[in-house]
Short mmCIF file of C-alpha atoms in Angstrom, two decimals:
data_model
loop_
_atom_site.label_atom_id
_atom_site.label_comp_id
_atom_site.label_asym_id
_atom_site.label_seq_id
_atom_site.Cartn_x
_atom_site.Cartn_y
_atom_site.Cartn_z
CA UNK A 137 -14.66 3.30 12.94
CA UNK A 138 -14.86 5.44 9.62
CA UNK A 139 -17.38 4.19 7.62
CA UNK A 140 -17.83 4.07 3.54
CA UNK A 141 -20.30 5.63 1.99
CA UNK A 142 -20.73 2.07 -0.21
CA UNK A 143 -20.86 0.39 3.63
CA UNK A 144 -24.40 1.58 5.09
CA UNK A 145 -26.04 -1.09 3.57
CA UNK A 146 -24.25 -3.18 6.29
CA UNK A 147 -23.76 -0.78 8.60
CA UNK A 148 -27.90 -0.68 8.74
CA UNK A 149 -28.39 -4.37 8.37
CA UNK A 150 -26.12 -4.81 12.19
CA UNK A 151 -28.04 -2.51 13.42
CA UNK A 152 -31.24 -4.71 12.90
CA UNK A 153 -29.21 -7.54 14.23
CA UNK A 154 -28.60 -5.92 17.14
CA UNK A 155 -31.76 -4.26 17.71
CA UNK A 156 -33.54 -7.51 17.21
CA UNK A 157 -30.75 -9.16 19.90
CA UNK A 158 -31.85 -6.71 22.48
CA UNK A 159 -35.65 -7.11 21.86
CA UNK A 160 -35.11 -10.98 22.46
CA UNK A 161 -33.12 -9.84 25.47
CA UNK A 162 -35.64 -7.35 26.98
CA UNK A 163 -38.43 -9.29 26.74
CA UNK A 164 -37.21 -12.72 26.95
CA UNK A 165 -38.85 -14.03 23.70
CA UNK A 166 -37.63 -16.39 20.96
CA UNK A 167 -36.66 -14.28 18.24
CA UNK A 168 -33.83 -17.06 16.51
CA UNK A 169 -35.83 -17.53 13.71
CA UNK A 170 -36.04 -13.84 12.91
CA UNK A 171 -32.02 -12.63 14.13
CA UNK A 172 -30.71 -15.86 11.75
CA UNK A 173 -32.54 -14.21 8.45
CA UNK A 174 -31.36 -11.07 9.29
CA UNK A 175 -27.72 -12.39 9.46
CA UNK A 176 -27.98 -14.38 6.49
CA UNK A 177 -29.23 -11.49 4.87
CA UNK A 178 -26.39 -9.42 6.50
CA UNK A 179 -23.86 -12.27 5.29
CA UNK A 180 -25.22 -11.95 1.66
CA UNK A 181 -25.20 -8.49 1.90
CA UNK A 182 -21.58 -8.29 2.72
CA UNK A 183 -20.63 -10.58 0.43
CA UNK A 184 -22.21 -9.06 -2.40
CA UNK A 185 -20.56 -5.64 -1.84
CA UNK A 186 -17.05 -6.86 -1.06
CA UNK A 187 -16.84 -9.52 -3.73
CA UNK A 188 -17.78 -6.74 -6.46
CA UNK A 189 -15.61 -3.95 -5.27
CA UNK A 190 -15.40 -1.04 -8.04
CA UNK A 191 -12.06 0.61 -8.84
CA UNK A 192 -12.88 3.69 -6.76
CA UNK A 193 -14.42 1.72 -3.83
CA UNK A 194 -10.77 0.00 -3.54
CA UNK A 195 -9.15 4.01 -3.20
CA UNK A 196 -11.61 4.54 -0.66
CA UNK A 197 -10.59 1.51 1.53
CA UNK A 198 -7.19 1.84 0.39
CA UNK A 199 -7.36 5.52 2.14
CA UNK A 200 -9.20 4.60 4.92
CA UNK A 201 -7.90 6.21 8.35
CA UNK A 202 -7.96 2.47 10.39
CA UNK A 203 -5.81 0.37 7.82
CA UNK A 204 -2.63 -0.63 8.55
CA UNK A 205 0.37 1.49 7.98
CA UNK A 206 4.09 0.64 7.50
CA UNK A 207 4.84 0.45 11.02
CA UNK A 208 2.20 -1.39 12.25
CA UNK A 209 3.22 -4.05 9.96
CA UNK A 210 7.05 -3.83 11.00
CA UNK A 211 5.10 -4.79 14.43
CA UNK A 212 3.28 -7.37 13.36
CA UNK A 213 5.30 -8.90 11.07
CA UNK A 214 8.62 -8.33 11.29
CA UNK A 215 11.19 -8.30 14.68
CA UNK A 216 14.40 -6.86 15.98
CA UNK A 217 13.64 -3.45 14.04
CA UNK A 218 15.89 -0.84 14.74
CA UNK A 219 15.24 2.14 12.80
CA UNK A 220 18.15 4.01 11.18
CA UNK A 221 17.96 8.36 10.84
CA UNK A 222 18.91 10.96 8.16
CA UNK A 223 19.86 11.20 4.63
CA UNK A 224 23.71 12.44 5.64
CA UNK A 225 22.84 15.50 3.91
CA UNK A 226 19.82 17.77 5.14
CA UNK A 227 18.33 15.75 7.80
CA UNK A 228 15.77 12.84 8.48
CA UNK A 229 12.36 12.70 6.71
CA UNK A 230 9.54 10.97 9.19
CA UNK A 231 7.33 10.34 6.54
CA UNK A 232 10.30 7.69 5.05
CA UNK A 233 11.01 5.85 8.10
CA UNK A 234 13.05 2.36 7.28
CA UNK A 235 16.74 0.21 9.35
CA UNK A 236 17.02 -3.21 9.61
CA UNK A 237 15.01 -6.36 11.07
CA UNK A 238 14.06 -9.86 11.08
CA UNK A 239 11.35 -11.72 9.14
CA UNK A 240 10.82 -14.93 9.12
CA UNK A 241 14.21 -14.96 11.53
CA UNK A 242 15.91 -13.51 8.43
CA UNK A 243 17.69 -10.54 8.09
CA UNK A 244 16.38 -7.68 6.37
CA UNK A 245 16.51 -4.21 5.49
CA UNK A 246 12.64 -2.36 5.23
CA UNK A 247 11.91 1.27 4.72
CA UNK A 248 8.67 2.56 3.69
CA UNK A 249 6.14 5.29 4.23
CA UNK A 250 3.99 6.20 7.11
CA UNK A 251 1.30 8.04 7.24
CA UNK A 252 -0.59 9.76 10.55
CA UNK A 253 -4.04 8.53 12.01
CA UNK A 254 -5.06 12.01 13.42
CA UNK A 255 -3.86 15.69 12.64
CA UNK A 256 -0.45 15.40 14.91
CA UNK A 257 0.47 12.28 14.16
CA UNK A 258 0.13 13.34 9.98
CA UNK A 259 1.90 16.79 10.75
CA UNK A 260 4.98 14.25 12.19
CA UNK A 261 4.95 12.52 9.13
CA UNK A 262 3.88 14.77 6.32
CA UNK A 263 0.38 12.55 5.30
CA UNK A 264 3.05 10.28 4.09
CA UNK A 265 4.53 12.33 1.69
CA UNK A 266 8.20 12.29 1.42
CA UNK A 267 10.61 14.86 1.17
CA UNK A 268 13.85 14.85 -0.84
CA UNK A 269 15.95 13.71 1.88
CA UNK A 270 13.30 10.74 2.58
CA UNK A 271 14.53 9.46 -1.03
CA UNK A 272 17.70 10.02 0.06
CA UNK A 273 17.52 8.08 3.26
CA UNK A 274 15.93 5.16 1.48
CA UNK A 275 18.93 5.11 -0.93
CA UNK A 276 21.47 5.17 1.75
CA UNK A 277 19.34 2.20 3.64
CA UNK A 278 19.42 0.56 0.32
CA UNK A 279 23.35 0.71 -0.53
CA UNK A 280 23.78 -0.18 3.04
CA UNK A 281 21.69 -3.35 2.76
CA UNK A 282 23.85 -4.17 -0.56
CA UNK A 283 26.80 -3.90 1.67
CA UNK A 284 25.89 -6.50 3.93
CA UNK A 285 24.01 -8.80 1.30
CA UNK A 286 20.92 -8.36 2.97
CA UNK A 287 17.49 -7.92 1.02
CA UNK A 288 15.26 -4.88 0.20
CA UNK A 289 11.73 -4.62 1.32
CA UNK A 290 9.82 -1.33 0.50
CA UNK A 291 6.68 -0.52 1.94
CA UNK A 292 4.83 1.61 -0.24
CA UNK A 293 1.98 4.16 0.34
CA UNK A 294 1.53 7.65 -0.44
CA UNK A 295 -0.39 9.89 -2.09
CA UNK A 296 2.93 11.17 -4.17
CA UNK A 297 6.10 13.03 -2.68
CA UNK A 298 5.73 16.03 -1.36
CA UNK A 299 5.33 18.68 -3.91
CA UNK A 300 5.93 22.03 -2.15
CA UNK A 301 8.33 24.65 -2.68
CA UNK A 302 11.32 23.54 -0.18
CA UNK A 303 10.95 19.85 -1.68
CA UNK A 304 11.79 21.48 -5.14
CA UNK A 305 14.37 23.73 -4.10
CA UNK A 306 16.31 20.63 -2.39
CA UNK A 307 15.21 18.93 -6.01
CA UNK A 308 13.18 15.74 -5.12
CA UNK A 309 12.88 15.07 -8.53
CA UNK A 310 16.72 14.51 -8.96
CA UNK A 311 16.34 12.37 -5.26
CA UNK A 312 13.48 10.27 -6.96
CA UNK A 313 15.12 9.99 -10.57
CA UNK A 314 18.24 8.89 -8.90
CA UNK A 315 16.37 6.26 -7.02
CA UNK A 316 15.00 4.60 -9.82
CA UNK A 317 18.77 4.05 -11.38
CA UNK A 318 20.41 2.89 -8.40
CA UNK A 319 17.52 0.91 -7.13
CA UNK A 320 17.68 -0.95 -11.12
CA UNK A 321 21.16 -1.83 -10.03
CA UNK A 322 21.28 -3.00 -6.73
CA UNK A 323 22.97 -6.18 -6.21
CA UNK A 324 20.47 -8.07 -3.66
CA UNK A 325 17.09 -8.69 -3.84
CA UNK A 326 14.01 -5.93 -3.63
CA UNK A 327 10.52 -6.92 -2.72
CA UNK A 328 8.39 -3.88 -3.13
CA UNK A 329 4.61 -4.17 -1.28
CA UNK A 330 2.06 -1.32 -1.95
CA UNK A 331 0.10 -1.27 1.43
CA UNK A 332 -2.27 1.43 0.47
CA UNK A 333 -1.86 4.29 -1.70
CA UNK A 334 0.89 4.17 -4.52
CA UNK A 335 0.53 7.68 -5.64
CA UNK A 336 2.78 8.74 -8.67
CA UNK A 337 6.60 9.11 -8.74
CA UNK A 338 6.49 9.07 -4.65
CA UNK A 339 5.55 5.67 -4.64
CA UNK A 340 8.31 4.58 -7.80
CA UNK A 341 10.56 6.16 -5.71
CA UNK A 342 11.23 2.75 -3.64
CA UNK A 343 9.35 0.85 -5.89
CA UNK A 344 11.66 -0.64 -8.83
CA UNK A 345 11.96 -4.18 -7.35
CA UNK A 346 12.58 -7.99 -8.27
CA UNK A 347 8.89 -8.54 -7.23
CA UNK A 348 6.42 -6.03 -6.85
CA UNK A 349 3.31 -6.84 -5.03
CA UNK A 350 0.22 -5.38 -3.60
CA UNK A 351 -2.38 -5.65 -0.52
CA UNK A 352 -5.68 -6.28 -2.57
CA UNK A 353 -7.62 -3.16 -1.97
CA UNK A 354 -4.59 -0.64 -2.80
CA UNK A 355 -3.70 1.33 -5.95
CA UNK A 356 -1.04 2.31 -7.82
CA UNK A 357 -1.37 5.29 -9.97
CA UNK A 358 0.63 7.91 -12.12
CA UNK A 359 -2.17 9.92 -10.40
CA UNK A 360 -4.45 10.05 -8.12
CA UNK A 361 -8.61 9.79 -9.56
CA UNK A 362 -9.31 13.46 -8.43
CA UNK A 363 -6.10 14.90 -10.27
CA UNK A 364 -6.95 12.60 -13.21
CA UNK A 365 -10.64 13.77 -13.04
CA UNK A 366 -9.82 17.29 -12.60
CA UNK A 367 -7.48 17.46 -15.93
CA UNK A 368 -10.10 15.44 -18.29
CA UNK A 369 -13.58 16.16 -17.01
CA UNK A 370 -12.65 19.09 -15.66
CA UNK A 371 -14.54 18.14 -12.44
CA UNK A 372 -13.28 16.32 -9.23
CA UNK A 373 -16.70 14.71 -8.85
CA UNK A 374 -15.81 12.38 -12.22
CA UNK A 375 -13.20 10.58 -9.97
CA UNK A 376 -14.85 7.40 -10.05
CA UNK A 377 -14.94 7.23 -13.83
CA UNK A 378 -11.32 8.16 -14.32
CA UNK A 379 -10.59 5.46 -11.24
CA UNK A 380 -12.38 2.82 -13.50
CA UNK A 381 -10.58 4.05 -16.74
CA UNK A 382 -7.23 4.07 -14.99
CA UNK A 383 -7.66 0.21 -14.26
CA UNK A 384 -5.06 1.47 -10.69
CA UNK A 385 -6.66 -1.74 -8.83
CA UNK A 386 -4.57 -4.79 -8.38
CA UNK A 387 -6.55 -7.38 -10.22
CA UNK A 388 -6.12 -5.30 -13.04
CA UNK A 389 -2.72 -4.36 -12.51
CA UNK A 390 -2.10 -8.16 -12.04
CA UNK A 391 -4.09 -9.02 -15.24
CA UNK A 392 -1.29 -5.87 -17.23
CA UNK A 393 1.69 -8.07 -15.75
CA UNK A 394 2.46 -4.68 -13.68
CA UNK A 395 2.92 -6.25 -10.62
CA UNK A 396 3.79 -9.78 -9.78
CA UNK A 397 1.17 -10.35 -7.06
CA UNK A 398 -1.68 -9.62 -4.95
CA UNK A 399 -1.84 -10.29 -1.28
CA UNK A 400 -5.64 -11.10 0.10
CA UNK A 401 -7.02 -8.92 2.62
CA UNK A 402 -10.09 -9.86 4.95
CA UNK A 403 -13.41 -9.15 3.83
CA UNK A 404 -14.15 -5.40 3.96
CA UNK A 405 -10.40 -4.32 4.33
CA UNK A 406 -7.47 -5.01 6.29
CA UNK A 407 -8.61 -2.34 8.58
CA UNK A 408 -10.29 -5.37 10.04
CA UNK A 409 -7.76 -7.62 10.77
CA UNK A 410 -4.36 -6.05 11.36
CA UNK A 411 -2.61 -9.27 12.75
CA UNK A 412 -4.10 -11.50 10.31
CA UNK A 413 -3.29 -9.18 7.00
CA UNK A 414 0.41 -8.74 8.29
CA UNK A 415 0.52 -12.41 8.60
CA UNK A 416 -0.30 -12.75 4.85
CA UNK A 417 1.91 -9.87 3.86
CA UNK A 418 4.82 -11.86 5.98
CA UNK A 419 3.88 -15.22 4.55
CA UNK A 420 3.77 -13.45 0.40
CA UNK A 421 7.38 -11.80 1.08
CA UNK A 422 9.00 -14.81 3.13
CA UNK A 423 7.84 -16.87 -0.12
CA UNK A 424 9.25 -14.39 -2.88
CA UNK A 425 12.18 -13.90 -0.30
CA UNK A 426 13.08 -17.55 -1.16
CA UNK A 427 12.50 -17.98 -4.97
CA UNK A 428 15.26 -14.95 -5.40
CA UNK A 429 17.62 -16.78 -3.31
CA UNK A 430 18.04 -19.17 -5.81
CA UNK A 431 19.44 -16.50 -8.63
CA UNK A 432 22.75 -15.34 -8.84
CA UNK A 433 23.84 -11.71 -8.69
CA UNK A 434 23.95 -11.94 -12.39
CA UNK A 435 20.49 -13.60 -13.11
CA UNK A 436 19.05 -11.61 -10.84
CA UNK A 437 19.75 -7.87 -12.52
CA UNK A 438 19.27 -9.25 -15.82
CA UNK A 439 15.69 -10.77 -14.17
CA UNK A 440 15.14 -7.01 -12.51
CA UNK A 441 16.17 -5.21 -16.12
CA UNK A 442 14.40 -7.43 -18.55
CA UNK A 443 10.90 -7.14 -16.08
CA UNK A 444 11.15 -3.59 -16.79
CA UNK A 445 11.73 -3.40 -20.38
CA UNK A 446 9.13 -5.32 -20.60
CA UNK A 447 6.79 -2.64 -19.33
CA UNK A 448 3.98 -1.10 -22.27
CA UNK A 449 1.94 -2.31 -24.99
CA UNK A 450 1.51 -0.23 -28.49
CA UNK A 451 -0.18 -0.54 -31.91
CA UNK A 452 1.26 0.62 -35.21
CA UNK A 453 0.54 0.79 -38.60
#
């Protein structure tokens, strides 16, 4: 598994464990005494590092190549998906796949980005960067769940949409933009999780919602720390300091009112517990799922509108 620079600490700490283990093993001696300091020292150890995360830690673990992606939580958490292809007007987008399922044995329509695990798999879907007509495809998913009264739950994370030269010729900013009108005005309820990476417009994209949530070690960002780094300090190394001066994390998005929740991974990541973080994830939209179905249509967009407006703090003279 990939492991974190801020993670050798522990890494070296089970190593002692283990050599210890096999010494008591080898040489059939009672070594108790000495393996149960060395986990309680490993416990502590753990605990102090993952209980005092820093901003750019969080990116690191939000990035990391063994978390859960969209689909693996449509796996765990969801049933009866059956995915849906194509914006109707260039083609389908990999990196933006989304149809409908089941949650909590209700119905549902989800859409979200995937990213790869290794280079053909991220090739497929374009390291989770969407393309125009993944914006598009969302949209049409999106109209089509308004149709048949059936909510909205985007799963967000990407480093940003794509930004090469046949994504601006086909005008993704137009396919975002639009996005973030229609998705203001949609008549049914949007739940909007960031899972890892919320990277700019790419992640707004599907992300005006009712409730907007996040996994506790993602981000959500106008830009990424190494763009913002690169721009102020001139320097890509300074990405920790613009992570911290960003305040991307969730507790401090939570703390700005930005987002409406934060869903609790396991210690260290939800890289180490798949089943268990999808279960909170289910359990965090299943519960929003139900407060919204108390609003009327009407409540509800002037709920969604007024959340928005909201947005920004200023000082004048």
């Amino acid at each position: 598994m990939q492991l974190l620079e801020f993670e050798k600490p522990i890494a070296e700490l089970e190593r002692e464990v283990e050599k210890l283990r096999a010494k008591a093993a080898s040489q059939n001696i009672d070594m108790s005494a000495d393996i149960a300091s060395m986990e309680a020292k490993l416990a502590e150890t753990r605990r102090s590092i993952y209980e005092n995360l820093t901003p750019w830690q969080r990116v690191q673990i939000a990035r990391h190549t063994q978390r859960p992606f969209m689909l693996d939580y449509i796996a765990h958490a969801f049933t009866d998906f059956c995915e849906l292809h194509g914006d109707r007007h260039i083609g389908d987008d990999h990196s933006m796949p989304g149809g409908f399922a089941r949650i909590g044995g209700r119905r549902v329509v989800v859409l979200g980005h995937q990213k790869g695990r290794n280079t053909k798999e991220n090739l497929h879907r374009n390291f989770g960067s969407a393309h125009p007509e993944g914006y598009r495809k969302a949209m049409r998913l999106m109209k089509l769940a308004e149709k048949f009264g059936l909510p909205v739950i985007a799963l967000i994370d990407t480093p940003g949409a794509y930004p090469g030269i046949g994504a601006e010729e086909r005008n993704i900013a137009e396919a975002i933009a639009y996005n973030l009108r229609e998705m203001m005005l949609l008549k049914v309820p949007v739940i909007a999780i960031v899972l890892g990476e919320g990277g700019s417009g790419g992640a707004l994209g599907i992300g005006v919602a009712d409730r907007v949530l996040m996994m506790e070690n993602a981000y959500y960002s106008v830009i990424s720390p190494e763009g913002c780094a690169a721009i102020l300090w001139k320097h890509r190394k300074h990405a920790p300091d613009a992570a911290e001066a960003m305040k991307l994390a969730a507790p401090d998005l939570l703390k700005l009112g930005l987002i409406d929740g934060v869903i609790t991974e396991p210690h260290g990541g939800a890289h180490h517990d798949h089943a268990g973080t999808a279960a909170a994830l289910q359990s965090a939209i299943l519960a929003n799922l139900h407060d919204l179905a108390k609003l009327s249509t009407e409540q509800l967009l002037d709920a969604r509108y007024a959340k928005f407006r909201a947005f920004g703090e200023w000082e004048g003279k």
